[in-house]
CSV table of C-alpha atoms in Angstrom, one decimal:
chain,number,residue,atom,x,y,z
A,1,UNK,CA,-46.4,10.3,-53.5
A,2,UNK,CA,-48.8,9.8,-50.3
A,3,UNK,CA,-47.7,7.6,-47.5
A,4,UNK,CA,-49.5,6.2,-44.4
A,5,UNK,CA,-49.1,4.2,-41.7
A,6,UNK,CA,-51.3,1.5,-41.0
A,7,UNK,CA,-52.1,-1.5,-38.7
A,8,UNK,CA,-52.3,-5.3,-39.2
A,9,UNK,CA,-55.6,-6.6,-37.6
A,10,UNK,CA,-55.6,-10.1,-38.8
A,11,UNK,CA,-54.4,-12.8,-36.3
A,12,UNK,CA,-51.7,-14.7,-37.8
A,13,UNK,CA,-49.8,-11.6,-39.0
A,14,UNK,CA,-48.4,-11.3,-42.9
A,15,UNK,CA,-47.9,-15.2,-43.9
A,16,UNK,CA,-48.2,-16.7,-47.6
A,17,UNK,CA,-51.6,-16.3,-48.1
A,18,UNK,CA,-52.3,-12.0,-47.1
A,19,UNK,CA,-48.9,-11.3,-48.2
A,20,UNK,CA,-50.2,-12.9,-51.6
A,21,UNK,CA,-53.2,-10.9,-51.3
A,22,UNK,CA,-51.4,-7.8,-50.6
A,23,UNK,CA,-49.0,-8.6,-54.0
A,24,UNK,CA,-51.8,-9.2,-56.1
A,25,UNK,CA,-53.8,-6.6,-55.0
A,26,UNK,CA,-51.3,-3.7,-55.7
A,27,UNK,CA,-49.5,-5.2,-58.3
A,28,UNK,CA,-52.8,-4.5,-60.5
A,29,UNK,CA,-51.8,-0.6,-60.4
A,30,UNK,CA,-49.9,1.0,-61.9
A,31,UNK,CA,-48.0,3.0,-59.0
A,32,UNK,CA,-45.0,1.8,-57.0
A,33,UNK,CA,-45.8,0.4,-53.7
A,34,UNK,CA,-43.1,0.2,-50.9
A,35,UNK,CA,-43.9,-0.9,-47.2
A,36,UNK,CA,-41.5,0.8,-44.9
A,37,UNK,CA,-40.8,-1.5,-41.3
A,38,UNK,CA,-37.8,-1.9,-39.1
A,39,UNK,CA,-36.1,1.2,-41.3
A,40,UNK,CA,-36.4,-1.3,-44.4
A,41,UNK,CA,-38.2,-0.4,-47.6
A,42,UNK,CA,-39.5,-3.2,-49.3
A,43,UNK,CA,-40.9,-3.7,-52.6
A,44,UNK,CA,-45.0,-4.2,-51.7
A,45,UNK,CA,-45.5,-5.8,-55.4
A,46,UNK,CA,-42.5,-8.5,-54.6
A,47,UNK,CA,-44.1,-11.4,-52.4
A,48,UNK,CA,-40.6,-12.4,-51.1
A,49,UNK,CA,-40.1,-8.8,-50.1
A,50,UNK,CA,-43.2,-8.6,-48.2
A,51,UNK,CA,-42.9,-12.3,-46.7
A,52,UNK,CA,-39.4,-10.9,-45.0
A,53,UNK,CA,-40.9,-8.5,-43.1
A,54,UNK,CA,-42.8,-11.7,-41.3
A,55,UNK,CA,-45.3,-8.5,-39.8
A,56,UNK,CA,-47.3,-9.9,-36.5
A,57,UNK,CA,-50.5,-8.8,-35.7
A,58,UNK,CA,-50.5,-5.3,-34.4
A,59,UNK,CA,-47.6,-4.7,-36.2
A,60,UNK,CA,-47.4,-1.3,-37.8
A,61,UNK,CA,-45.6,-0.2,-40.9
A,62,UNK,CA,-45.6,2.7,-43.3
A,63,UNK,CA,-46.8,2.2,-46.6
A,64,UNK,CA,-45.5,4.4,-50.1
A,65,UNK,CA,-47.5,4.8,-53.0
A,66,UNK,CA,-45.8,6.8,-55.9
A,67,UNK,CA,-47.7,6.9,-59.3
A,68,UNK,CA,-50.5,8.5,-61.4
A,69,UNK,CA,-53.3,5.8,-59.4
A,70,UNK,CA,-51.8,6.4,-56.3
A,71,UNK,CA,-55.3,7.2,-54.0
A,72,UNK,CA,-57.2,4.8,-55.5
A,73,UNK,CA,-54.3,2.2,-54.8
A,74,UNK,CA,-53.6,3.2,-50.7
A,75,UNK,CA,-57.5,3.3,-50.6
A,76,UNK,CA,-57.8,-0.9,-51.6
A,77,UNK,CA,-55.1,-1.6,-50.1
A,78,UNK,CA,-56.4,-0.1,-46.4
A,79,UNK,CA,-59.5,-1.8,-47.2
A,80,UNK,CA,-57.6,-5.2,-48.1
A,81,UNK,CA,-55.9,-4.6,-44.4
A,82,UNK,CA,-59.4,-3.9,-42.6
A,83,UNK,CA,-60.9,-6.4,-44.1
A,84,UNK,CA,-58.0,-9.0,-42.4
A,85,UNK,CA,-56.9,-9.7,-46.3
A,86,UNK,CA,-60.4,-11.6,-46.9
A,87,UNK,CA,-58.7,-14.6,-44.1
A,88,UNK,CA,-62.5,-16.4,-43.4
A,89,UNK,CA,-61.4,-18.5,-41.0
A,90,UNK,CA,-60.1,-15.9,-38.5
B,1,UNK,CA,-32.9,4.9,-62.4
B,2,UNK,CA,-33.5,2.0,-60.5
B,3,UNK,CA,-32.9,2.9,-56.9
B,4,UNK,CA,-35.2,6.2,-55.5
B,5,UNK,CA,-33.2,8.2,-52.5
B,6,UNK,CA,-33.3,5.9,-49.6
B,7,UNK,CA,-31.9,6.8,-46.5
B,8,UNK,CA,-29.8,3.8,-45.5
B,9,UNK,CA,-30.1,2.1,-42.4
B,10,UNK,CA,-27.1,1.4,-39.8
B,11,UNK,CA,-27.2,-2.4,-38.6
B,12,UNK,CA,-26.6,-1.0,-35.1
B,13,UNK,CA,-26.9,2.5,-34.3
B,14,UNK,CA,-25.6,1.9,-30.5
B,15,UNK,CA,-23.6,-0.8,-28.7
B,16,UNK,CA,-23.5,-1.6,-25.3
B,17,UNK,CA,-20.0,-2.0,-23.9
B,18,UNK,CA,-20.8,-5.2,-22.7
B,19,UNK,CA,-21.5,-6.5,-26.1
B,20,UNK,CA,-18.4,-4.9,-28.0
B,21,UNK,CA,-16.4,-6.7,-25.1
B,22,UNK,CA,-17.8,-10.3,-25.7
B,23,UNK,CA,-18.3,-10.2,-29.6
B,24,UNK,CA,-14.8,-8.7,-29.5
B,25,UNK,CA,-13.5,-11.7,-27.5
B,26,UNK,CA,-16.2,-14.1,-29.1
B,27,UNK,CA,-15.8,-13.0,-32.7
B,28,UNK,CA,-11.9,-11.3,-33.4
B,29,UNK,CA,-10.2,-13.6,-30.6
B,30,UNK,CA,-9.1,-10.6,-28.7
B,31,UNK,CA,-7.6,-11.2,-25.1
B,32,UNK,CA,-9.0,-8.3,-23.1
B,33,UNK,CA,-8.4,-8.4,-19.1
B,34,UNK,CA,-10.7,-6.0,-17.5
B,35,UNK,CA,-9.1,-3.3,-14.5
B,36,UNK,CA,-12.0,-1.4,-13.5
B,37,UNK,CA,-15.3,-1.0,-13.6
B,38,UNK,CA,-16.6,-3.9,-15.5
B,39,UNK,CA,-19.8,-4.3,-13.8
B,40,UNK,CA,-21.0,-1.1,-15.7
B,41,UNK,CA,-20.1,-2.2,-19.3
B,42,UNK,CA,-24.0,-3.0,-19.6
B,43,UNK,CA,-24.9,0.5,-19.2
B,44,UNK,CA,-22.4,2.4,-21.5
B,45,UNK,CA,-22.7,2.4,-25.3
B,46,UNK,CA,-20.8,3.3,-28.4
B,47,UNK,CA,-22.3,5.3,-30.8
B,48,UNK,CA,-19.7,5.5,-33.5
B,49,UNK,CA,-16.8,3.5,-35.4
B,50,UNK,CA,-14.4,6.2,-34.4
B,51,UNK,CA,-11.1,5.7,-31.9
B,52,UNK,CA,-9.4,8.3,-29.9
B,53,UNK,CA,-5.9,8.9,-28.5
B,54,UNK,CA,-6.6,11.3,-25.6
B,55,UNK,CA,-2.8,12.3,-25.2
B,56,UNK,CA,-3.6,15.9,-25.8
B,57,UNK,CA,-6.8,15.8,-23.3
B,58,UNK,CA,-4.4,14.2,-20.4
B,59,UNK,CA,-2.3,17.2,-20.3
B,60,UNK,CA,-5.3,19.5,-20.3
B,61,UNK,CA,-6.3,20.5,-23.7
B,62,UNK,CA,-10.0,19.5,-23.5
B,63,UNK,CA,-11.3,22.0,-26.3
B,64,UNK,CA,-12.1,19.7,-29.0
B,65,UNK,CA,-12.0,16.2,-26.9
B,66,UNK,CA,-13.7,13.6,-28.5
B,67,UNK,CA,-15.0,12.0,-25.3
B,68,UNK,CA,-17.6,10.3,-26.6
B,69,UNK,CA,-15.3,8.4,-28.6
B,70,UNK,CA,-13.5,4.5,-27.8
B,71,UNK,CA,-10.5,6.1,-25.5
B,72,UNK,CA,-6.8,4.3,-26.5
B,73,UNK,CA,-3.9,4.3,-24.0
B,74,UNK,CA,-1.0,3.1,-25.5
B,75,UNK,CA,2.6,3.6,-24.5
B,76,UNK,CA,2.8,7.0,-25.0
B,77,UNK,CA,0.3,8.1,-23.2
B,78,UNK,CA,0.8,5.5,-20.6
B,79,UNK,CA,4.3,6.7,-20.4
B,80,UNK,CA,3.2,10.1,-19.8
B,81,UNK,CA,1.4,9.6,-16.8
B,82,UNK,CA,4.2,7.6,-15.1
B,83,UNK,CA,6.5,10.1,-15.5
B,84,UNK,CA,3.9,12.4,-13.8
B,85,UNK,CA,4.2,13.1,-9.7
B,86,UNK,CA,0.7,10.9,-8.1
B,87,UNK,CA,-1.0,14.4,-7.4
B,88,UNK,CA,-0.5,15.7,-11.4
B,89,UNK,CA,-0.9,12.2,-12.5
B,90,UNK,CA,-4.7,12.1,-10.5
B,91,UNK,CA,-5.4,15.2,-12.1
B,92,UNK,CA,-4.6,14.7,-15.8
B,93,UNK,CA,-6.6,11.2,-15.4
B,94,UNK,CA,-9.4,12.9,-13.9
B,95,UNK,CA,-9.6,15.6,-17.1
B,96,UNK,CA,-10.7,12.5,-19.7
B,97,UNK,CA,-12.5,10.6,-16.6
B,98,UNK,CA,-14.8,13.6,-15.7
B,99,UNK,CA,-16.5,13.3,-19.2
B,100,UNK,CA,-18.7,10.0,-20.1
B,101,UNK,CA,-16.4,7.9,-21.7
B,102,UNK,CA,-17.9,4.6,-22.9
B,103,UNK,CA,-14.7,2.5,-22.4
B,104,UNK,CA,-11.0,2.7,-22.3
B,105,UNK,CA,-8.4,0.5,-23.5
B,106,UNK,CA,-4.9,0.2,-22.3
B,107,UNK,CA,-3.1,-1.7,-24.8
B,108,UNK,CA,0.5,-3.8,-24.7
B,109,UNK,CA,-0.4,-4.9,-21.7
B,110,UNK,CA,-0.2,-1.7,-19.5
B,111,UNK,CA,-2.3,-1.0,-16.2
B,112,UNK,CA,-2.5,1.9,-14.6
B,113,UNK,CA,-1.1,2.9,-11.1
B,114,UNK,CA,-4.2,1.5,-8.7
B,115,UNK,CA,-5.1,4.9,-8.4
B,116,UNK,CA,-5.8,6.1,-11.2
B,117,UNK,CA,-8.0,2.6,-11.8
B,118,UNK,CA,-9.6,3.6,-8.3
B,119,UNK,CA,-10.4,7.2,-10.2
B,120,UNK,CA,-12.2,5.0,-12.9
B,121,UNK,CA,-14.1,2.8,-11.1
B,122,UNK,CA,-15.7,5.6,-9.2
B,123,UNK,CA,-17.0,7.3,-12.5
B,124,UNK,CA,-17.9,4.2,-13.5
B,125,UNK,CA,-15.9,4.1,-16.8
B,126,UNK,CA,-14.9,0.7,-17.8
B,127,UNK,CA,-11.5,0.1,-18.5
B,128,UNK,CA,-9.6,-3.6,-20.0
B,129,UNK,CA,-6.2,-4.0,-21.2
B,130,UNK,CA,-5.2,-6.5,-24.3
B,131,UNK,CA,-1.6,-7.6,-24.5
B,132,UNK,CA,-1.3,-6.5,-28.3
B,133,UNK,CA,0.1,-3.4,-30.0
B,134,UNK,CA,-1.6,-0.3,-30.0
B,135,UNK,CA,-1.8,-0.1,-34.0
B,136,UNK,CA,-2.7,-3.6,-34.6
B,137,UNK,CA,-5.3,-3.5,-31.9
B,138,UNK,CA,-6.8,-0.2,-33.2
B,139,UNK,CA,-6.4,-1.4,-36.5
B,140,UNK,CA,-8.6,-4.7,-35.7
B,141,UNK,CA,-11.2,-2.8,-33.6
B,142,UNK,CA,-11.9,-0.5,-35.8
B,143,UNK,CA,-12.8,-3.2,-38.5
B,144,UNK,CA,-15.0,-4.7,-36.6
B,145,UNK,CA,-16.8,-1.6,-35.3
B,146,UNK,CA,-17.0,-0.6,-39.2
B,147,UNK,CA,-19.2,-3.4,-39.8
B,148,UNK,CA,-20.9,-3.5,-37.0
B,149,UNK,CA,-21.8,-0.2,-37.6
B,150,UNK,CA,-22.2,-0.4,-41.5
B,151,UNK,CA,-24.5,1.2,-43.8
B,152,UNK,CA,-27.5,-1.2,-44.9
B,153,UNK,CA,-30.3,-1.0,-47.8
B,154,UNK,CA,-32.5,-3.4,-49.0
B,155,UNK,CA,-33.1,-3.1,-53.0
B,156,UNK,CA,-35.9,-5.3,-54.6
B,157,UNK,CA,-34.0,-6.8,-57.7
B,158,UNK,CA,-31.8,-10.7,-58.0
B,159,UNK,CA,-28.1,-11.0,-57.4
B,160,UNK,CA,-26.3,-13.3,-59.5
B,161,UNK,CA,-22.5,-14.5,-59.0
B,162,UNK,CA,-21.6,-14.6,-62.8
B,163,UNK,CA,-18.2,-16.0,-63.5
B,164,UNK,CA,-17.4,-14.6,-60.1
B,165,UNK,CA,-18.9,-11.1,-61.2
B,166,UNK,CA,-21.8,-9.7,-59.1
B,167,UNK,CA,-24.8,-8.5,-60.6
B,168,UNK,CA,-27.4,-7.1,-59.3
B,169,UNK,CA,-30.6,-7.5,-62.2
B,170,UNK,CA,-33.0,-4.7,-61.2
B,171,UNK,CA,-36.3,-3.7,-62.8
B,172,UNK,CA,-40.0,-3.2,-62.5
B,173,UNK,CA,-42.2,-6.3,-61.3
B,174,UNK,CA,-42.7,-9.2,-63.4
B,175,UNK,CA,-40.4,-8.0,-66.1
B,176,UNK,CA,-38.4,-11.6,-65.4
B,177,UNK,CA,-35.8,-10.7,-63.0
B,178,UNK,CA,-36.5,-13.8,-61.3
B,179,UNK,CA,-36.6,-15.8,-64.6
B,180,UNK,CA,-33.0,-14.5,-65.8
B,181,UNK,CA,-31.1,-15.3,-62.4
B,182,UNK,CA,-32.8,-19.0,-62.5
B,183,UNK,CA,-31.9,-19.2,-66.3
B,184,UNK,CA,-28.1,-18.2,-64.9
B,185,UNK,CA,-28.4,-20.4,-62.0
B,186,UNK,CA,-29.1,-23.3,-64.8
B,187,UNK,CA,-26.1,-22.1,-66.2
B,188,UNK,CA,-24.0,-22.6,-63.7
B,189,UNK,CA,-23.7,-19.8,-61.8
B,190,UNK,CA,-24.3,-18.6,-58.5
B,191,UNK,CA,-27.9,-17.0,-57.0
B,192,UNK,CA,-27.2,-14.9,-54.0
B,193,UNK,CA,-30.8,-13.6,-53.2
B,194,UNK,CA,-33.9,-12.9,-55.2
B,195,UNK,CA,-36.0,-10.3,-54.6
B,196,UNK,CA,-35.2,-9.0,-51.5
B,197,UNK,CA,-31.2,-7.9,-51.5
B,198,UNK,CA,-29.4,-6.4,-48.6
B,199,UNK,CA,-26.6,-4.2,-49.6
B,200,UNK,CA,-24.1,-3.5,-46.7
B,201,UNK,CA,-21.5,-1.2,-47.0
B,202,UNK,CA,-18.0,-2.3,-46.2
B,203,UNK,CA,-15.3,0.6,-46.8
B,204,UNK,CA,-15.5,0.8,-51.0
B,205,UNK,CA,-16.8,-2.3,-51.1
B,206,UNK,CA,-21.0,-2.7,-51.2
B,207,UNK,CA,-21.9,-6.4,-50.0
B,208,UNK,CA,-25.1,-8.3,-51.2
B,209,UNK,CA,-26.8,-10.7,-49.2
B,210,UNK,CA,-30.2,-12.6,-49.1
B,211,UNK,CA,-32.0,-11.8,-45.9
B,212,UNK,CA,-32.4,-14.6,-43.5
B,213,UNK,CA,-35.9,-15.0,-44.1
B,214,UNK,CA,-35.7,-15.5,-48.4
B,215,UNK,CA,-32.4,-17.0,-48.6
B,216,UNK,CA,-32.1,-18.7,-51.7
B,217,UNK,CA,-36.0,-19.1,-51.9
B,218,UNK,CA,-37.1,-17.6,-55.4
B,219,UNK,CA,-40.4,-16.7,-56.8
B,220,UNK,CA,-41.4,-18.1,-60.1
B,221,UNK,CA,-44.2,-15.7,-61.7
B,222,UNK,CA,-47.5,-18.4,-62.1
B,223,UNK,CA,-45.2,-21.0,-59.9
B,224,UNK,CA,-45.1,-20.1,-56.5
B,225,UNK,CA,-42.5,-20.0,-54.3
B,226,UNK,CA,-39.1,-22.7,-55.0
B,227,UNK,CA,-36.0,-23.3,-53.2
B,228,UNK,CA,-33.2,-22.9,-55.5
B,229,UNK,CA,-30.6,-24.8,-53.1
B,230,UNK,CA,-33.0,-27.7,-52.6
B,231,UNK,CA,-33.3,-27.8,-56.2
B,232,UNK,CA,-30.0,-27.6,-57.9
B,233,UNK,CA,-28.1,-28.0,-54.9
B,234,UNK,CA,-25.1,-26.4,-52.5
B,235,UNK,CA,-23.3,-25.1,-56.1
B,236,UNK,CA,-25.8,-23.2,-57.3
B,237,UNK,CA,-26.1,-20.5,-54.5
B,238,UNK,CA,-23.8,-18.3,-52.1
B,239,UNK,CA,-24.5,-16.3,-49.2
B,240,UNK,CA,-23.1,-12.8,-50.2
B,241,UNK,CA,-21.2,-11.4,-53.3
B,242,UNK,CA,-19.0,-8.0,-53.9
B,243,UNK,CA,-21.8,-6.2,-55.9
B,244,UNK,CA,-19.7,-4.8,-59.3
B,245,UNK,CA,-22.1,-4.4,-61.8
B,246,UNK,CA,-26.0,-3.4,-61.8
B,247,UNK,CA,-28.0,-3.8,-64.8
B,248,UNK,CA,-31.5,-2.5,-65.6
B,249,UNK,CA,-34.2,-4.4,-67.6
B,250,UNK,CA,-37.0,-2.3,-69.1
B,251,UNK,CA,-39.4,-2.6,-71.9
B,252,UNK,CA,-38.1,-1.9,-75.5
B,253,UNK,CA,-38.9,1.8,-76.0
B,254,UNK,CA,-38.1,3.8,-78.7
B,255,UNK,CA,-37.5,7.3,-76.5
B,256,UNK,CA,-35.1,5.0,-74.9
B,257,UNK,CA,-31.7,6.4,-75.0
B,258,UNK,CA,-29.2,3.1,-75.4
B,259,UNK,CA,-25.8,3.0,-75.4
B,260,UNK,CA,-24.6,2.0,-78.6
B,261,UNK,CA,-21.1,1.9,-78.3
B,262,UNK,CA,-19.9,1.0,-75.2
B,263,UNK,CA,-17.6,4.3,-75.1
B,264,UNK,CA,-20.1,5.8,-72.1
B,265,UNK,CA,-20.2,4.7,-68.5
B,266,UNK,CA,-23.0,4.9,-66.8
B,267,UNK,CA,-23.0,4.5,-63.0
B,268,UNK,CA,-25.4,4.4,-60.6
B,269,UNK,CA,-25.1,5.7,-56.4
B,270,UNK,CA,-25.9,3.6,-53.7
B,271,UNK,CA,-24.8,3.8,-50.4
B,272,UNK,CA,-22.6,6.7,-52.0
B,273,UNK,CA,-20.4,4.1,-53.9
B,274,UNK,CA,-20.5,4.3,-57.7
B,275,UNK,CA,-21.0,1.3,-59.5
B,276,UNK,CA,-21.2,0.5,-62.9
B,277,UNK,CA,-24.9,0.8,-64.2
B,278,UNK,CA,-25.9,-1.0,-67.6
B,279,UNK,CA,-29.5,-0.2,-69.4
B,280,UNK,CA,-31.1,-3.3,-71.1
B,281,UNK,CA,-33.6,-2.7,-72.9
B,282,UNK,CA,-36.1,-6.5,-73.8
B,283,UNK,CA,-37.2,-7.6,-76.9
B,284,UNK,CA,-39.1,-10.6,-77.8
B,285,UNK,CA,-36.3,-12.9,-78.6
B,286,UNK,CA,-33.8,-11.4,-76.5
B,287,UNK,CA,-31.5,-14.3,-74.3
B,288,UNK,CA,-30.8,-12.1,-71.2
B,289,UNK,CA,-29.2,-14.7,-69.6
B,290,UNK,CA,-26.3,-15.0,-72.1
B,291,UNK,CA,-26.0,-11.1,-72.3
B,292,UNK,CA,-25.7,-11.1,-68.8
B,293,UNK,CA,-22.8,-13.5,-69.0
B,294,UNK,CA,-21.7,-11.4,-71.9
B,295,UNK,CA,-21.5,-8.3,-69.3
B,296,UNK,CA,-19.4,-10.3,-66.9
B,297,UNK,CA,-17.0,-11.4,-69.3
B,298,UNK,CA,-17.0,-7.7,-70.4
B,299,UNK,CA,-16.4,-6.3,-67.1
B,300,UNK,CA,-13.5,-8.8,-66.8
B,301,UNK,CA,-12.0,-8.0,-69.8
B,302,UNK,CA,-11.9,-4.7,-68.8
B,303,UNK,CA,-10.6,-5.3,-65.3
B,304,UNK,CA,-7.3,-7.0,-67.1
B,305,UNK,CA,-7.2,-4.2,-69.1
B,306,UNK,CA,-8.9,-4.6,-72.7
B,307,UNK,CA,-12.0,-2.6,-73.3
B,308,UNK,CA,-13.5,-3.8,-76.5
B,309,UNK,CA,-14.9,-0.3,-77.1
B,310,UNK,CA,-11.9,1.4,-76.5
B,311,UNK,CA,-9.8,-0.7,-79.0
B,312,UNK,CA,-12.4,-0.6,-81.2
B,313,UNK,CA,-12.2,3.2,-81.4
B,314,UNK,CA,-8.1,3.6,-81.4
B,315,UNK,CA,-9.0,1.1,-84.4
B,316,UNK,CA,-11.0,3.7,-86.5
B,317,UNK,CA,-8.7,6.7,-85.3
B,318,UNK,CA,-5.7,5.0,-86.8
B,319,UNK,CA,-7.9,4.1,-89.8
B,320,UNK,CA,-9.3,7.7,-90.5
B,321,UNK,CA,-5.2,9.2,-89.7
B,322,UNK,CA,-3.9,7.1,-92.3
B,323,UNK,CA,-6.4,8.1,-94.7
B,324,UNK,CA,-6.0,11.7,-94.3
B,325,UNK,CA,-2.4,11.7,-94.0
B,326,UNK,CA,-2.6,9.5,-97.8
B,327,UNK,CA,-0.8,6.8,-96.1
B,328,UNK,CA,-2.5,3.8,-97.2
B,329,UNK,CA,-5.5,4.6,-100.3
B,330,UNK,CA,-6.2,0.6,-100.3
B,331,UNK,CA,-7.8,1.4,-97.0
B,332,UNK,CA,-11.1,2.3,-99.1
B,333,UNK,CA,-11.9,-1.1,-99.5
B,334,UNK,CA,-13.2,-2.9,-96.4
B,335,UNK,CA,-11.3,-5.6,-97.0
B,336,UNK,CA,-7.9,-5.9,-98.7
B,337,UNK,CA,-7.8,-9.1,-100.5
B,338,UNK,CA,-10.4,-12.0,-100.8
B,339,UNK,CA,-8.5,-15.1,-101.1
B,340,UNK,CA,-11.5,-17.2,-101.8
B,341,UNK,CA,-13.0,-20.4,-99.9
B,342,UNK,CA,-9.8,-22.2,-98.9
B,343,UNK,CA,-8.9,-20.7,-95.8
């Protein structure tokens, strides 16, 4: 299991769309992803679960990655965050 | 198992006094006069469900004083000091007063002798009196510091009022969590969140509740995002449910060990409460939605009393008894007599 803690740059926070993103995105491996914020633990492969968290920009949360792709998962998944969740027009 | 170790969160791990005085008024209708200090409520907190009687600190026995507990003068105590002579009566006051109290109630409607209040104010402990009765007034704040002080955890599953059972439906992603509580809301029953599920502790009893931000909104796999009370209307959803019965879905799996007959209880620990835990393994075909209702009527069943497994059981004991006692040697035919198709 590896966690980290990490940042979100992009302006509008966590709405539909990069929350979608971020639910695509990890739901195509294998391990389990949680985001820890506020002392919750959501489920980062449920959109709902992520949407609830309503993260701001600058907003910093902790993720968990548990499972035999685990690296290769936290790794796109920082990138999705540095790269604002692929958001052109901001 | 479904859940990994989470450490739960509190809802509030500190109160100001200030707040426990309003929502106190606000919220459980209590009539609380305040007699000193009352300007520093904002700057004292409480930091724990407990109550405390200091009778045993007022006459000096300060070893094991829970100071940093809610204080409670009642009669007795109050009675105590009165009977005291002013200078002993300062003094005893002064041995809870010299430690940071966060607040101290004087209850059926008792006020202290103006000095002692003085003594209070100076130390800048906050003191109110309520006109009810010491137990009924401890009794009623300490319910409502229990939940404001409650255990929470959020689980990612759905939580479905069936036949007025709870049931949380837990599993991996897309296994059709989602699908099975809309398929039970179609039904008739009762969604109480999807996805994201807050469990709050209450006592022995665990709570669920949607979260304020995905109440009653749903997420259909290839669909999107719906509103299940816009869509099926004010019946079809409620805002929190006793959680009684958890059941896992999970891929068919032959290593899977399944209960076959019922006779086994598996339970499952959150928030330290055991509830009942069921293991549900799909299969193409498989109408999860009726044996969920299946495993509500079950659970009632058992709750008046019957457990199908169990009667089955004293039904095969009896059986193999009279068979080796030589009772009954019909008994090795399944049935006894055919009558034929005329019912």
């Amino acid at each position: 299991m590896i966690r980290k803690k990490v940042t979100i740059k992009n302006s509008s926070g966590l709405h539909a769309r990069p929350s979608a993103a971020l639910v695509k995105l990890s739901s195509s491996f294998k391990s389990d992803f949680f985001i820890h914020m506020y002392g919750y633990r959501v489920n980062g492969k449920s959109i709902l679960g992520v949407m609830t968290l309503a993260a701001e920009q600058g907003a910093e949360m902790e993720l968990e990655i548990d499972g035999s792709d685990e690296q290769a998962c936290l790794e796109a998944i920082e990138k999705l965050i540095d790269q604002k969740f692929g958001m052109k027009d901001e | 198992m479904p859940f990994s170790t989470h450490s739960p969160i509190p809802i509030n791990e500190k109160l100001t006094v200030e707040e426990l005085i309003t929502k106190l008024r606000k919220r459980v209708n209590i009539n609380l006069i305040a007699c000193a200090a009352e300007d520093k409520c904002c700057d004292k907190y409480v930091r724990e469900a407990e109550l405390n009687r200091p009778g045993l600190a007022l006459t000096g026995y300060l070893d094991v004083f829970s100071w940093h507990r809610i204080q409670i003068i009642g009669n007795t105590e109050n009675d105590y000091l009165k009977k005291l002579s002013q200078d002993k009566q300062r003094k005893a006051f002064d041995n809870i007063t010299k430690f940071d109290i966060p607040i101290i109630f004087l209850t059926n409607g008792n006020i202290l002798p103006q000095a002692l209040l003085e003594n209070a104010t100076q130390r800048g402990i906050p003191i109110f009196t309520t006109p009810y009765e010491t137990t009924r007034f401890m009794h009623l704040l300490k319910d409502f510091l229990d939940d404001q002080f409650a255990l929470q955890t959020m689980v990612h599953g759905a939580m479905v009022d069936v036949y007025g059972v709870g049931i949380l439906i837990v599993g991996k992603s897309g296994i059709g969590k989602s699908e099975v509580a809309l398929d039970l809301v179609e039904r008739g029953h009762r969604l109480v969140a999807d996805d994201v599920v807050m469990i709050t502790k209450k006592g022995s009893v665990l709570m669920a509740s949607a979260t304020i931000m995905s109440k009653h909104f749903m997420e259909i796999h290839g669909l999107g995002i719906v509103d299940v009370m816009s869509m099926f209307g004010i019946r079809s959803v409620r805002y929190q449910k006793r959680l009684e019965i958890v059941t896992e879905l999970s891929l068919w799996d032959d290593t899977l060990e399944i209960n076959r007959t019922g006779l086994d209880h598996e339970q499952v620990s959150i928030l330290d409460n055991e509830i009942p835990y069921i293991k549900l393994p799909i299969t193409p075909g498989k109408n999860i939605t009726v044996i969920a209702e299946v495993i509500a009527m079950n659970h009632l069943l058992k709750h008046y009393g019957y457990d199908a497994a169990e009667a089955f059981q004293e039904k095969i004991k009896s059986s193999i008894a009279e068979k080796t006692n030589g009772m009954n040697p019909s008994m090795k035919r399944a049935i006894e007599y055919f009558e034929g198709d005329v019912e």
